[in-house]
């Protein structure tokens, strides 16, 4: 920890000027298998924070890398937006959940113990748990992911809803989502005829 | 309105894009808002045989094929000229081949990047694929499947697929107008090529491509059971090879140094196998048997491979020589 807190420049200059320190560094790096101890952690993520203000007054401070998962926010940062970013269309409760997703999905640099396939599997399991929320929350997440332009979260939430529609009759889908059937019987018959190839006759 | 129905169009269609076209089409019955939402999905998979609850005899029922073709016409009309990503079509006899070609042309016009066609029209249809397909400048992935023969009918002067990265042809047999050597330059960025049963053309085969990384190449000779004279592989970036053909008399060029996985099935006819097995010293002077020795050149060319699968004939023909000539 002592070594990690020394700014890079001091570590490098000590290397040049102190044979004893060099000896210490080499033995530490042999022990930790890290060329310059702590240096890999120094290069992982920028420490710049971004502040997000929600529609209901709540405020969140997050790492820039996490915020950049949202293309909307990334574009704002690119075009020089420095201060807190107002997000009129997202409430605090929803944004909290969105941030949780973005944090988990930030690409980690540096050596990792597991290979890509294992990591992807773990992420998928995490996603499956993450999305186990009530219907209302899913829709808030869909709208937030759409507004903030977070591709992964949008696909995850949309696919979850699609799974509810799959293999169900229209009547079952109406019941699950509270959809009101506003067709007249004649209109409904006409729609069935239009797409008769798609329907099971018993529906 | 309920939360699902009040989602904006682009979100609603994003949800429906995770369903098959047929499943998405059934949402048209939910309410007025849903009537045509499914047509906004930029991927279409059209399958004339899949039903949500398969029922015997449904295909032959009066008008069902007509309603299927009308459905496709209607969806394409609803989609207008909006861009389309993937179009997959599966159909068999009974479906009008002219209409099929009009659908393929329509999606090509709209810039389709992935085409998956499984068209089982029997020979008497004299079905030919639309020529527009062979000059698309947006196609990235093309897959053709058929239980019958496929004729890749234009010659290479009329073929240009500049963005094509993956080509897969699985049919009973595929007939090309030209040799594969002249055909590959028509696909300058091709990475994956799979040909399940190419009817042999000439006796000299050259596969040459800078960009190819995966090659599956099965050659059949249903007309003449002859061994190719020479087979060359000039594919310096190839990583995976699956190759089946009669043993060639020579392998003058084998440039596949990056190959990691190889599956080889080098066939010989019964007479040739008999002569290879003959345990007498005359074998060394036997012309046929000596020329089989060039298989060593192929094996040397793939010596860095990490995974190697050989069929029994290949083992017999190829490895016997390692004892004589190694």
mmCIF file with all atom_site columns, C-alpha atoms in Angstrom, chain A residues 135 139 142-143 146 154-155 158-159 161-162 165-167 170 173-174 177-183 187-188 190-192 194-201 203, chain B residues 2-5 7-8 10-11 14-16 18-19 22-23 25-32 34-35 38 47-48 51-53 55 58 61 67-68 71 74:
data_model
loop_
_atom_site.group_PDB
_atom_site.id
_atom_site.type_symbol
_atom_site.label_atom_id
_atom_site.label_alt_id
_atom_site.label_comp_id
_atom_site.label_asym_id
_atom_site.label_entity_id
_atom_site.label_seq_id
_atom_site.pdbx_PDB_ins_code
_atom_site.Cartn_x
_atom_site.Cartn_y
_atom_site.Cartn_z
_atom_site.occupancy
_atom_site.B_iso_or_equiv
_atom_site.pdbx_formal_charge
_atom_site.auth_seq_id
_atom_site.auth_comp_id
_atom_site.auth_asym_id
_atom_site.auth_atom_id
_atom_site.pdbx_PDB_model_num
ATOM 1  C CA . UNK A 1 135 ? -42.714 -5.550  -14.082 1.00 0.00 ? 135 UNK A CA 1
ATOM 2  C CA . UNK A 1 139 ? -40.302 -0.850  -17.863 1.00 0.00 ? 139 UNK A CA 1
ATOM 3  C CA . UNK A 1 142 ? -36.208 -0.080  -20.515 1.00 0.00 ? 142 UNK A CA 1
ATOM 4  C CA . UNK A 1 143 ? -37.131 3.579   -20.815 1.00 0.00 ? 143 UNK A CA 1
ATOM 5  C CA . UNK A 1 146 ? -33.388 3.797   -24.224 1.00 0.00 ? 146 UNK A CA 1
ATOM 6  C CA . UNK A 1 154 ? -31.623 -2.169  -23.431 1.00 0.00 ? 154 UNK A CA 1
ATOM 7  C CA . UNK A 1 155 ? -31.087 -5.577  -25.016 1.00 0.00 ? 155 UNK A CA 1
ATOM 8  C CA . UNK A 1 158 ? -36.104 -6.066  -24.024 1.00 0.00 ? 158 UNK A CA 1
ATOM 9  C CA . UNK A 1 159 ? -35.172 -9.712  -24.271 1.00 0.00 ? 159 UNK A CA 1
ATOM 10 C CA . UNK A 1 161 ? -39.975 -8.843  -21.925 1.00 0.00 ? 161 UNK A CA 1
ATOM 11 C CA . UNK A 1 162 ? -39.814 -10.793 -25.207 1.00 0.00 ? 162 UNK A CA 1
ATOM 12 C CA . UNK A 1 165 ? -44.461 -12.868 -24.908 1.00 0.00 ? 165 UNK A CA 1
ATOM 13 C CA . UNK A 1 166 ? -42.884 -15.953 -26.438 1.00 0.00 ? 166 UNK A CA 1
ATOM 14 C CA . UNK A 1 167 ? -45.027 -19.078 -26.685 1.00 0.00 ? 167 UNK A CA 1
ATOM 15 C CA . UNK A 1 170 ? -52.481 -13.116 -27.504 1.00 0.00 ? 170 UNK A CA 1
ATOM 16 C CA . UNK A 1 173 ? -50.107 -11.790 -23.247 1.00 0.00 ? 173 UNK A CA 1
ATOM 17 C CA . UNK A 1 174 ? -52.944 -9.287  -22.738 1.00 0.00 ? 174 UNK A CA 1
ATOM 18 C CA . UNK A 1 177 ? -49.330 -6.943  -19.379 1.00 0.00 ? 177 UNK A CA 1
ATOM 19 C CA . UNK A 1 178 ? -52.827 -5.549  -18.840 1.00 0.00 ? 178 UNK A CA 1
ATOM 20 C CA . UNK A 1 179 ? -53.358 -4.772  -22.520 1.00 0.00 ? 179 UNK A CA 1
ATOM 21 C CA . UNK A 1 180 ? -56.871 -3.764  -23.454 1.00 0.00 ? 180 UNK A CA 1
ATOM 22 C CA . UNK A 1 181 ? -58.256 -5.339  -26.593 1.00 0.00 ? 181 UNK A CA 1
ATOM 23 C CA . UNK A 1 182 ? -59.757 -2.405  -28.507 1.00 0.00 ? 182 UNK A CA 1
ATOM 24 C CA . UNK A 1 183 ? -60.584 -4.315  -31.698 1.00 0.00 ? 183 UNK A CA 1
ATOM 25 C CA . UNK A 1 187 ? -61.585 -5.841  -36.979 1.00 0.00 ? 187 UNK A CA 1
ATOM 26 C CA . UNK A 1 188 ? -60.190 -8.788  -35.050 1.00 0.00 ? 188 UNK A CA 1
ATOM 27 C CA . UNK A 1 190 ? -59.757 -8.990  -40.424 1.00 0.00 ? 190 UNK A CA 1
ATOM 28 C CA . UNK A 1 191 ? -56.430 -9.005  -38.539 1.00 0.00 ? 191 UNK A CA 1
ATOM 29 C CA . UNK A 1 192 ? -56.583 -12.768 -38.178 1.00 0.00 ? 192 UNK A CA 1
ATOM 30 C CA . UNK A 1 194 ? -54.179 -10.818 -42.661 1.00 0.00 ? 194 UNK A CA 1
ATOM 31 C CA . UNK A 1 195 ? -51.844 -12.998 -40.661 1.00 0.00 ? 195 UNK A CA 1
ATOM 32 C CA . UNK A 1 196 ? -53.634 -16.339 -40.782 1.00 0.00 ? 196 UNK A CA 1
ATOM 33 C CA . UNK A 1 197 ? -50.395 -18.148 -41.586 1.00 0.00 ? 197 UNK A CA 1
ATOM 34 C CA . UNK A 1 198 ? -49.040 -16.979 -38.218 1.00 0.00 ? 198 UNK A CA 1
ATOM 35 C CA . UNK A 1 199 ? -51.883 -18.209 -36.085 1.00 0.00 ? 199 UNK A CA 1
ATOM 36 C CA . UNK A 1 200 ? -52.921 -21.488 -34.617 1.00 0.00 ? 200 UNK A CA 1
ATOM 37 C CA . UNK A 1 201 ? -56.619 -21.980 -35.490 1.00 0.00 ? 201 UNK A CA 1
ATOM 38 C CA . UNK A 1 203 ? -56.445 -19.337 -30.609 1.00 0.00 ? 203 UNK A CA 1
ATOM 39 C CA . UNK B 2 2   ? -50.608 -0.217  -20.230 1.00 0.00 ? 2   UNK B CA 1
ATOM 40 C CA . UNK B 2 3   ? -46.825 0.356   -19.850 1.00 0.00 ? 3   UNK B CA 1
ATOM 41 C CA . UNK B 2 4   ? -45.890 -2.151  -22.577 1.00 0.00 ? 4   UNK B CA 1
ATOM 42 C CA . UNK B 2 5   ? -48.144 -0.597  -25.211 1.00 0.00 ? 5   UNK B CA 1
ATOM 43 C CA . UNK B 2 7   ? -43.387 2.203   -25.129 1.00 0.00 ? 7   UNK B CA 1
ATOM 44 C CA . UNK B 2 8   ? -42.180 4.142   -28.183 1.00 0.00 ? 8   UNK B CA 1
ATOM 45 C CA . UNK B 2 10  ? -38.425 1.758   -31.698 1.00 0.00 ? 10  UNK B CA 1
ATOM 46 C CA . UNK B 2 11  ? -38.426 0.121   -28.252 1.00 0.00 ? 11  UNK B CA 1
ATOM 47 C CA . UNK B 2 14  ? -36.654 -3.910  -30.354 1.00 0.00 ? 14  UNK B CA 1
ATOM 48 C CA . UNK B 2 15  ? -38.555 -6.213  -28.008 1.00 0.00 ? 15  UNK B CA 1
ATOM 49 C CA . UNK B 2 16  ? -40.201 -7.972  -30.938 1.00 0.00 ? 16  UNK B CA 1
ATOM 50 C CA . UNK B 2 18  ? -36.052 -11.111 -30.044 1.00 0.00 ? 18  UNK B CA 1
ATOM 51 C CA . UNK B 2 19  ? -38.959 -13.180 -31.348 1.00 0.00 ? 19  UNK B CA 1
ATOM 52 C CA . UNK B 2 22  ? -44.086 -15.536 -36.855 1.00 0.00 ? 22  UNK B CA 1
ATOM 53 C CA . UNK B 2 23  ? -44.243 -15.033 -33.073 1.00 0.00 ? 23  UNK B CA 1
ATOM 54 C CA . UNK B 2 25  ? -46.726 -11.356 -36.169 1.00 0.00 ? 25  UNK B CA 1
ATOM 55 C CA . UNK B 2 26  ? -49.082 -12.950 -33.678 1.00 0.00 ? 26  UNK B CA 1
ATOM 56 C CA . UNK B 2 27  ? -48.818 -9.826  -31.489 1.00 0.00 ? 27  UNK B CA 1
ATOM 57 C CA . UNK B 2 28  ? -50.809 -8.003  -34.166 1.00 0.00 ? 28  UNK B CA 1
ATOM 58 C CA . UNK B 2 29  ? -53.911 -9.347  -32.437 1.00 0.00 ? 29  UNK B CA 1
ATOM 59 C CA . UNK B 2 30  ? -53.155 -7.765  -29.036 1.00 0.00 ? 30  UNK B CA 1
ATOM 60 C CA . UNK B 2 31  ? -54.661 -4.362  -29.721 1.00 0.00 ? 31  UNK B CA 1
ATOM 61 C CA . UNK B 2 32  ? -54.817 -1.702  -32.423 1.00 0.00 ? 32  UNK B CA 1
ATOM 62 C CA . UNK B 2 34  ? -49.834 -3.626  -32.051 1.00 0.00 ? 34  UNK B CA 1
ATOM 63 C CA . UNK B 2 35  ? -51.365 -4.279  -35.439 1.00 0.00 ? 35  UNK B CA 1
ATOM 64 C CA . UNK B 2 38  ? -44.017 -6.277  -35.784 1.00 0.00 ? 38  UNK B CA 1
ATOM 65 C CA . UNK B 2 47  ? -40.469 -20.073 -42.667 1.00 0.00 ? 47  UNK B CA 1
ATOM 66 C CA . UNK B 2 48  ? -43.369 -21.650 -44.457 1.00 0.00 ? 48  UNK B CA 1
ATOM 67 C CA . UNK B 2 51  ? -46.277 -23.200 -36.883 1.00 0.00 ? 51  UNK B CA 1
ATOM 68 C CA . UNK B 2 52  ? -46.743 -22.291 -33.288 1.00 0.00 ? 52  UNK B CA 1
ATOM 69 C CA . UNK B 2 53  ? -48.713 -25.495 -32.802 1.00 0.00 ? 53  UNK B CA 1
ATOM 70 C CA . UNK B 2 55  ? -50.929 -29.479 -37.161 1.00 0.00 ? 55  UNK B CA 1
ATOM 71 C CA . UNK B 2 58  ? -52.196 -27.612 -42.380 1.00 0.00 ? 58  UNK B CA 1
ATOM 72 C CA . UNK B 2 61  ? -55.152 -26.772 -46.540 1.00 0.00 ? 61  UNK B CA 1
ATOM 73 C CA . UNK B 2 67  ? -51.993 -16.643 -47.393 1.00 0.00 ? 67  UNK B CA 1
ATOM 74 C CA . UNK B 2 68  ? -48.328 -17.287 -46.539 1.00 0.00 ? 68  UNK B CA 1
ATOM 75 C CA . UNK B 2 71  ? -48.308 -12.320 -45.666 1.00 0.00 ? 71  UNK B CA 1
ATOM 76 C CA . UNK B 2 74  ? -47.738 -7.446  -46.974 1.00 0.00 ? 74  UNK B CA 1
#
